[in-house]
PDB file of C-alpha atoms in Angstrom:
ATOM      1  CA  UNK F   1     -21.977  25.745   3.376  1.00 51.00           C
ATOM      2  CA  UNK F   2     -20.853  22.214   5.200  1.00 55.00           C
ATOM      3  CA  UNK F   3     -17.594  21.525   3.729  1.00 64.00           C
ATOM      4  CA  UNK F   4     -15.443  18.435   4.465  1.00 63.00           C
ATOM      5  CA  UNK F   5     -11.957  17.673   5.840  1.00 69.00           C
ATOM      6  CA  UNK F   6      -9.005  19.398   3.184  1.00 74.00           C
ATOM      7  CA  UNK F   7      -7.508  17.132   0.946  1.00 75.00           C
ATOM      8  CA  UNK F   8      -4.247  16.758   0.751  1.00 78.00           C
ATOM      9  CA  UNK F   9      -3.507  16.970  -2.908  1.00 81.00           C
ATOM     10  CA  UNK F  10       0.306  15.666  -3.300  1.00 84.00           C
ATOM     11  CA  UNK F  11       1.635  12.913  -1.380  1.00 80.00           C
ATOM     12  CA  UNK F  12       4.920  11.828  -1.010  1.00 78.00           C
ATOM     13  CA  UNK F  13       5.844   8.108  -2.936  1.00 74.00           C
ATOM     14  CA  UNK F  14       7.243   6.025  -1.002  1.00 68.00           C
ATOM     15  CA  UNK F  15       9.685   4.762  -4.412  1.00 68.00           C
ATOM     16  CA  UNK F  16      10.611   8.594  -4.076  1.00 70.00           C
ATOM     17  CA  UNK F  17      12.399   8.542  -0.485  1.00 66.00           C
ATOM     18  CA  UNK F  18       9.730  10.505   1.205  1.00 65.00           C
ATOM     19  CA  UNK F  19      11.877  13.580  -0.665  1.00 71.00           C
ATOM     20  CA  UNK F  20       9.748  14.950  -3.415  1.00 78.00           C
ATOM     21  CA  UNK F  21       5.644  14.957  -3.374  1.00 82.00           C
ATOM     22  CA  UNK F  22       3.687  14.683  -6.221  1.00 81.00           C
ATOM     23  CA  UNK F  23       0.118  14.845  -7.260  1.00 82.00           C
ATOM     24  CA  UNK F  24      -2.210  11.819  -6.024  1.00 76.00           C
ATOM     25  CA  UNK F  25      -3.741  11.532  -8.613  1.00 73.00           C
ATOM     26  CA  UNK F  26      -0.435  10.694 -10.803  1.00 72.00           C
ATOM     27  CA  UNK F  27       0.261   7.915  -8.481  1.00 74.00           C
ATOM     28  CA  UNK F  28      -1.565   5.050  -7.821  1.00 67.00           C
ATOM     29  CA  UNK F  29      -2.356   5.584  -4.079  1.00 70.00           C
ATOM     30  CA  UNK F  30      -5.473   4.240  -2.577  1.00 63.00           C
ATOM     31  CA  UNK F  31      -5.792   7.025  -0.521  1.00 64.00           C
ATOM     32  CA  UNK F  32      -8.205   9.164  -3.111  1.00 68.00           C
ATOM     33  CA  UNK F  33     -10.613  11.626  -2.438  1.00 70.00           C
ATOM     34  CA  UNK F  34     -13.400  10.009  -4.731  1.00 70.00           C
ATOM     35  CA  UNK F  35     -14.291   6.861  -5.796  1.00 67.00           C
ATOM     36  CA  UNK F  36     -12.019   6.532  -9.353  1.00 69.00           C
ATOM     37  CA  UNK F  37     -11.276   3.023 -10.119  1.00 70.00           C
ATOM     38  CA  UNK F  38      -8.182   1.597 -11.702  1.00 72.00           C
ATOM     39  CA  UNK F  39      -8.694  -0.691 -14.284  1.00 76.00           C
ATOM     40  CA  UNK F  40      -6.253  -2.839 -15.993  1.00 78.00           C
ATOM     41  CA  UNK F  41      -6.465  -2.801 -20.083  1.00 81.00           C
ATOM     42  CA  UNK F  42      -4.893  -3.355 -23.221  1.00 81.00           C
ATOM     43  CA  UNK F  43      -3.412  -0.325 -25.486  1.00 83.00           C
ATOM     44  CA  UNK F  44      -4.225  -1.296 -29.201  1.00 87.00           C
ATOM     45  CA  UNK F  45      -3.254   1.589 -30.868  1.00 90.00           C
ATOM     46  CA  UNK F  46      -2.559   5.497 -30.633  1.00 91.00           C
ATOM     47  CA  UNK F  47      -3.708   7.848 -33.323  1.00 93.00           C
ATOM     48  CA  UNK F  48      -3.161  11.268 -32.645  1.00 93.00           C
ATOM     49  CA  UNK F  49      -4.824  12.351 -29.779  1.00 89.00           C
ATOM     50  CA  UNK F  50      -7.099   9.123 -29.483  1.00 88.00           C
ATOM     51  CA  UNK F  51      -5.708   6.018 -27.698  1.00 87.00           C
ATOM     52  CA  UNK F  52      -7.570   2.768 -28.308  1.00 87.00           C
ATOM     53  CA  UNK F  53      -7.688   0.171 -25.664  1.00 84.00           C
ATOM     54  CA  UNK F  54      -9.134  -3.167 -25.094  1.00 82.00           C
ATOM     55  CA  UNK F  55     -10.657  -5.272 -22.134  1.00 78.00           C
ATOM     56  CA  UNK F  56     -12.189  -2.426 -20.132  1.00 77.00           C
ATOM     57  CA  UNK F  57     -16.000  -2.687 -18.739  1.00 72.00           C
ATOM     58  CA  UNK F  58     -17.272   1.359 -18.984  1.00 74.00           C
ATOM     59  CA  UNK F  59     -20.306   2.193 -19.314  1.00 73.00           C
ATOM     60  CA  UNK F  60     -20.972   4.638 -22.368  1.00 74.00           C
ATOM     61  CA  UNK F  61     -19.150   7.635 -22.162  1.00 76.00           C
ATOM     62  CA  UNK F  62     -17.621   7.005 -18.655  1.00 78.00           C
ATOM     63  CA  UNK F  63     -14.701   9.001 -18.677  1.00 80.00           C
ATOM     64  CA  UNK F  64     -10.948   7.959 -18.921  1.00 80.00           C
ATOM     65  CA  UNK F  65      -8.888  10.438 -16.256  1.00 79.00           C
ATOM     66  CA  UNK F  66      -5.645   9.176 -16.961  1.00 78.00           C
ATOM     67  CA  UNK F  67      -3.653   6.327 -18.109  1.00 81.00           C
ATOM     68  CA  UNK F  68      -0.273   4.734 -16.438  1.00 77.00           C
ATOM     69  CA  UNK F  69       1.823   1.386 -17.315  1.00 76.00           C
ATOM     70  CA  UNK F  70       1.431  -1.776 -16.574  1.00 74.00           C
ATOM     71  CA  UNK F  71       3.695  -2.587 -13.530  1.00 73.00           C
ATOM     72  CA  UNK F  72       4.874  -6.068 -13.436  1.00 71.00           C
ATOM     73  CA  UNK F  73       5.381  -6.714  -9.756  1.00 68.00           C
ATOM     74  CA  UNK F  74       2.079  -4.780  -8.684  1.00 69.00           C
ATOM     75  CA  UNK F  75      -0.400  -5.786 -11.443  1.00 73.00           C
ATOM     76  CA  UNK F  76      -1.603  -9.108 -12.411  1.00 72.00           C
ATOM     77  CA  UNK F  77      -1.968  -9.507 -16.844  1.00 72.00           C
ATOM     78  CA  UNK F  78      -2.622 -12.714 -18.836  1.00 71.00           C
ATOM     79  CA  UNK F  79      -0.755 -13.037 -21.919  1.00 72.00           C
ATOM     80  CA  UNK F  80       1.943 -11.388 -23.267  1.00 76.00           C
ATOM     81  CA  UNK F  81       2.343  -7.130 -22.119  1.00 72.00           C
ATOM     82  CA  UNK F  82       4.705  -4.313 -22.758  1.00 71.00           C
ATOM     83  CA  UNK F  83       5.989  -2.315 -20.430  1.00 66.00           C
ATOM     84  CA  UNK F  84       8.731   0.288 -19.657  1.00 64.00           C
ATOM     85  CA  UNK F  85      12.425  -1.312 -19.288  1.00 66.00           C
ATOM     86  CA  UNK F  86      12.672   1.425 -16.297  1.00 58.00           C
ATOM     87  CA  UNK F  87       9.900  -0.150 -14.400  1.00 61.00           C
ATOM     88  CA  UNK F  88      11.389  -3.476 -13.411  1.00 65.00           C
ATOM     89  CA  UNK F  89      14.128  -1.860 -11.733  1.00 67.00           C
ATOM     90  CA  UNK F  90      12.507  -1.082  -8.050  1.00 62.00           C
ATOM     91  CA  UNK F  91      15.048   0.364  -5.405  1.00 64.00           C
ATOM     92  CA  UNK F  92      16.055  -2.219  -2.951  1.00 64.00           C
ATOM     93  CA  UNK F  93      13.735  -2.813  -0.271  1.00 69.00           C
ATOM     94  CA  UNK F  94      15.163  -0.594   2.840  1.00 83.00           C
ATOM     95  CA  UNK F  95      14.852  -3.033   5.452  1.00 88.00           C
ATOM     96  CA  UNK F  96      17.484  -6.399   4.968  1.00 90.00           C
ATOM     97  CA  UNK F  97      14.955  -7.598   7.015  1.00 94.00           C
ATOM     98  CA  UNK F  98      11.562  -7.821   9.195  1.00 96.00           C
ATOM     99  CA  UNK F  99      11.668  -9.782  12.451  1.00 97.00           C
ATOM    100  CA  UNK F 100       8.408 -10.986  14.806  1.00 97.00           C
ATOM    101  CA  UNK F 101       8.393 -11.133  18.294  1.00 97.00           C
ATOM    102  CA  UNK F 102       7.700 -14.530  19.936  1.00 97.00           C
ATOM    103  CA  UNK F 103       4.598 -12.518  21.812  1.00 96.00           C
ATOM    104  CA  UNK F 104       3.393 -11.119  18.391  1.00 96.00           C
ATOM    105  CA  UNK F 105       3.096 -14.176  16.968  1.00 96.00           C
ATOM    106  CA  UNK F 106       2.117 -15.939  19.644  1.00 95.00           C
ATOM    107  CA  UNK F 107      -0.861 -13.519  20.441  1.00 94.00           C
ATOM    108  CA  UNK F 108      -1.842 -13.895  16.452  1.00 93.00           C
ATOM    109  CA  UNK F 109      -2.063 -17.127  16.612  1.00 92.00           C
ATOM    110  CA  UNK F 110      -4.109 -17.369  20.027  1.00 88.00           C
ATOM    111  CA  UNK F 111      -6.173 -14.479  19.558  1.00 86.00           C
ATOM    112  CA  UNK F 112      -6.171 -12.490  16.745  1.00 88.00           C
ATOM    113  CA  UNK F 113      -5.691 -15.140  13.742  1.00 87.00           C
ATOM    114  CA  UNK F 114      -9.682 -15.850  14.484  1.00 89.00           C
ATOM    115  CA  UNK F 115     -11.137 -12.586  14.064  1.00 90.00           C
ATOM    116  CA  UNK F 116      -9.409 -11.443  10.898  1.00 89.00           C
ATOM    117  CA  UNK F 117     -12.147 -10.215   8.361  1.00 87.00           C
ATOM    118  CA  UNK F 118     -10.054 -10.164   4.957  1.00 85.00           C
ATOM    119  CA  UNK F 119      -7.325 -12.912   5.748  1.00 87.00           C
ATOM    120  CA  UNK F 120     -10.048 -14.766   8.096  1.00 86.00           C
ATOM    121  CA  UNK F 121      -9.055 -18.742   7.403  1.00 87.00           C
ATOM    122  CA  UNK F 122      -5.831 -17.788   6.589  1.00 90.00           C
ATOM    123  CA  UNK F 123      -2.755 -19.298   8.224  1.00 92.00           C
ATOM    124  CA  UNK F 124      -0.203 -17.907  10.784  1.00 94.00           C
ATOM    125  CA  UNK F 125       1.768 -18.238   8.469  1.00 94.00           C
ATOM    126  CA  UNK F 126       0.354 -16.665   5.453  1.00 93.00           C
ATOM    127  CA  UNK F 127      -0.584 -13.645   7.653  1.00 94.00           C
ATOM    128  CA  UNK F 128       2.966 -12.930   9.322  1.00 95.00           C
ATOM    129  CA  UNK F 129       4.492 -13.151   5.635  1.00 94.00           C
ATOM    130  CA  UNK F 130       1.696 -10.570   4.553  1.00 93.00           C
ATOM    131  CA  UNK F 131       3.372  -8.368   7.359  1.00 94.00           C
ATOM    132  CA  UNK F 132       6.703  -8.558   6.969  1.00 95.00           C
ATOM    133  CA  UNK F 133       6.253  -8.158   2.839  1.00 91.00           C
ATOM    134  CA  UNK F 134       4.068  -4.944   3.393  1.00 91.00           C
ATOM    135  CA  UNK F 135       6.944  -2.968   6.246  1.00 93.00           C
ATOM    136  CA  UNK F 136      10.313  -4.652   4.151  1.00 92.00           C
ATOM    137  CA  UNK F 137       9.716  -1.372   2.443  1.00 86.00           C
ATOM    138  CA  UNK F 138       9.723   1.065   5.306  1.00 87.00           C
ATOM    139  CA  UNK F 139       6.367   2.200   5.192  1.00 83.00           C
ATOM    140  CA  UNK F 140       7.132   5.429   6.637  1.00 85.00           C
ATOM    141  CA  UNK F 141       6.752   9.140   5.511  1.00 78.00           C
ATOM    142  CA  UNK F 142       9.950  11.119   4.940  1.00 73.00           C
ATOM    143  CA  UNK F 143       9.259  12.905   8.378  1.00 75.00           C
ATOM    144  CA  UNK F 144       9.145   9.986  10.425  1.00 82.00           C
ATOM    145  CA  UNK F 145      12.082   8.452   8.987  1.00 80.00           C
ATOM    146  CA  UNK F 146      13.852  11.029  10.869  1.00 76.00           C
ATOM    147  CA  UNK F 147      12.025  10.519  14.407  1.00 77.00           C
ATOM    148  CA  UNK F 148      14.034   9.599  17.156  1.00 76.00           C
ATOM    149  CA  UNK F 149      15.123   5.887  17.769  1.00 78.00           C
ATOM    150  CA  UNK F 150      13.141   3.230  19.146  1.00 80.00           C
ATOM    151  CA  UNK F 151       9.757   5.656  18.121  1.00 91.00           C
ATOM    152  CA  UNK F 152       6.834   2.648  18.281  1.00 94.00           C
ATOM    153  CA  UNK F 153       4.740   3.119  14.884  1.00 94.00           C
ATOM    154  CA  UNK F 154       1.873   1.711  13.701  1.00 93.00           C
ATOM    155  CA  UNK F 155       0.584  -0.574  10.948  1.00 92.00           C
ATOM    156  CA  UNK F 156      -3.477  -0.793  10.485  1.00 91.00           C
ATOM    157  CA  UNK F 157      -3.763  -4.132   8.418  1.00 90.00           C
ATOM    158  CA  UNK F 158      -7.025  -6.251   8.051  1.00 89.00           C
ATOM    159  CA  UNK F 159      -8.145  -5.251  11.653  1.00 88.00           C
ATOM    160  CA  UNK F 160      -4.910  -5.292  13.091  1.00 92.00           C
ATOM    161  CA  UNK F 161      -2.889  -2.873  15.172  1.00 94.00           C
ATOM    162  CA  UNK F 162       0.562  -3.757  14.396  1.00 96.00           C
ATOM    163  CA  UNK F 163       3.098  -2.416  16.756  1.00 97.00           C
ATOM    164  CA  UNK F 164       6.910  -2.006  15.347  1.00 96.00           C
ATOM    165  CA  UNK F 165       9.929  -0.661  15.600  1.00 95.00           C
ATOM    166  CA  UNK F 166      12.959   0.668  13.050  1.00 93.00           C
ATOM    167  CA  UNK F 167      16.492  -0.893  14.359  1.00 90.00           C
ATOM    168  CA  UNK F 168      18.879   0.315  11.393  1.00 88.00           C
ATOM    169  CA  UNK F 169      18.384  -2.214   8.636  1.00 90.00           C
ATOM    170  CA  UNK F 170      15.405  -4.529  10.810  1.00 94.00           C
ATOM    171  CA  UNK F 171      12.259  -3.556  11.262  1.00 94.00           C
ATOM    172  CA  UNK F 172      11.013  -5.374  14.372  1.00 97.00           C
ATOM    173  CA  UNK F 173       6.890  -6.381  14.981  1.00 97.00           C
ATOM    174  CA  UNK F 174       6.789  -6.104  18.897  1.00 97.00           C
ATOM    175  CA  UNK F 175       3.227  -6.091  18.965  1.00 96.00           C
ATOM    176  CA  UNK F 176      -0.221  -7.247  17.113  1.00 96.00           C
ATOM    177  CA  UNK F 177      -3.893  -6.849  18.139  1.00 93.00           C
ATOM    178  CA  UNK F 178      -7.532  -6.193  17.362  1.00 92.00           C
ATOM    179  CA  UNK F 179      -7.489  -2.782  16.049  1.00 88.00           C
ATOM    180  CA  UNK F 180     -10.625  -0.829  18.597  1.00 82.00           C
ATOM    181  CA  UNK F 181     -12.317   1.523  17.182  1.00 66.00           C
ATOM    182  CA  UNK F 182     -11.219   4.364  19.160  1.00 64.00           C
ATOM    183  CA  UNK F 183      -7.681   3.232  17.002  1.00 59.00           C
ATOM    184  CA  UNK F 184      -9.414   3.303  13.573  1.00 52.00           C
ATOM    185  CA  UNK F 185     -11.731   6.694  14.532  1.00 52.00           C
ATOM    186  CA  UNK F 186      -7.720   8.208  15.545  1.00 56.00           C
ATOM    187  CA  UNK F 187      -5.994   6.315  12.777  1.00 54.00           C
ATOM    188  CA  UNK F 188      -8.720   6.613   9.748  1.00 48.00           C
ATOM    189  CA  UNK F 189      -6.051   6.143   6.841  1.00 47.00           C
TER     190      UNK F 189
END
């Protein structure tokens, strides 16, 4: 019997400090086994053990795995919505702040800015604050929070390879490129 690579069945939330792991599928990671959408509704009404909601596009007895809130600063509503008071109270981002090298951004603009595929016709601009919003929150498991200092990581973005480095409170882009695919086969998440 051909069986695939294990799954890893609890992951560790970054909004949890790397500490604790939890099941993926409580979370809203990207990094699924299967192909489950997320879908953003409306809750009319709970009765029992039935919960009612609006504005979803299922096909006939498609089923419903789970439900979460609506998170203000990660999902996009119209209207009024409802949510937890608990969930607009994020930690602090870890890093005070994310700085670019004068290369990095130099070599984006020269090189790689013109062979983006998602963010291709974007600006320099638009891109670099696309970086620095995504590693402000230390991106980092729990385990390599605690690597030695001045460890080089990596960042797969679009079809970059961004190169950076954790100074204290700065995280610090030394490097971006064209991701090969020798980094993507090595680097598939």
């Amino acid at each position: 019997m051909a069986r695939g690579p294990a799954i890893k069945a609890k992951i560790s939330p970054p909004r949890l400090g790397g500490k604790d792991k939890v099941g993926l599928y409580s979370t809203r990671t990207p990094h699924r086994p299967n192909n489950i959408g997320l879908s953003l509704v409306r809750l009319e009404k709970v009765e029992g053990r039935n919960v009612y909601f609006l504005g979803a596009d299922l096909i006939d007895m498609t089923p419903i795995l789970d439900l979460k809130p609506y998170i203000p600063y990660a999902d996009i509503a119209d209207g009024d919505v409802k949510f937890p008071d608990w969930i607009m109270n994020p930690p602090a981002a870890p890093f005070a702040t994310v700085t670019v090298s004068d290369e990095a951004t130099a070599r984006l603009e020269d090189y790689v800015l013109k062979r983006l595929k998602l963010y291709k016709g974007d600006s320099c601009a638009t891109v670099l604050q696309l970086i620095k919003d995504v590693l402000i929150h230390d991106i980092r498991s729990g385990h390599q929070k605690g690597a030695a200092k001045d460890t080089t990581y990596e960042l797969y973005l679009d079809n970059m390879k961004i190169e950076w480095v954790a100074h204290g409170d700065v995280a610090s882009v030394e490097s971006i490129h064209i991701a090969s695919t020798n980094d993507i086969e090595k680097n598939p998440k």
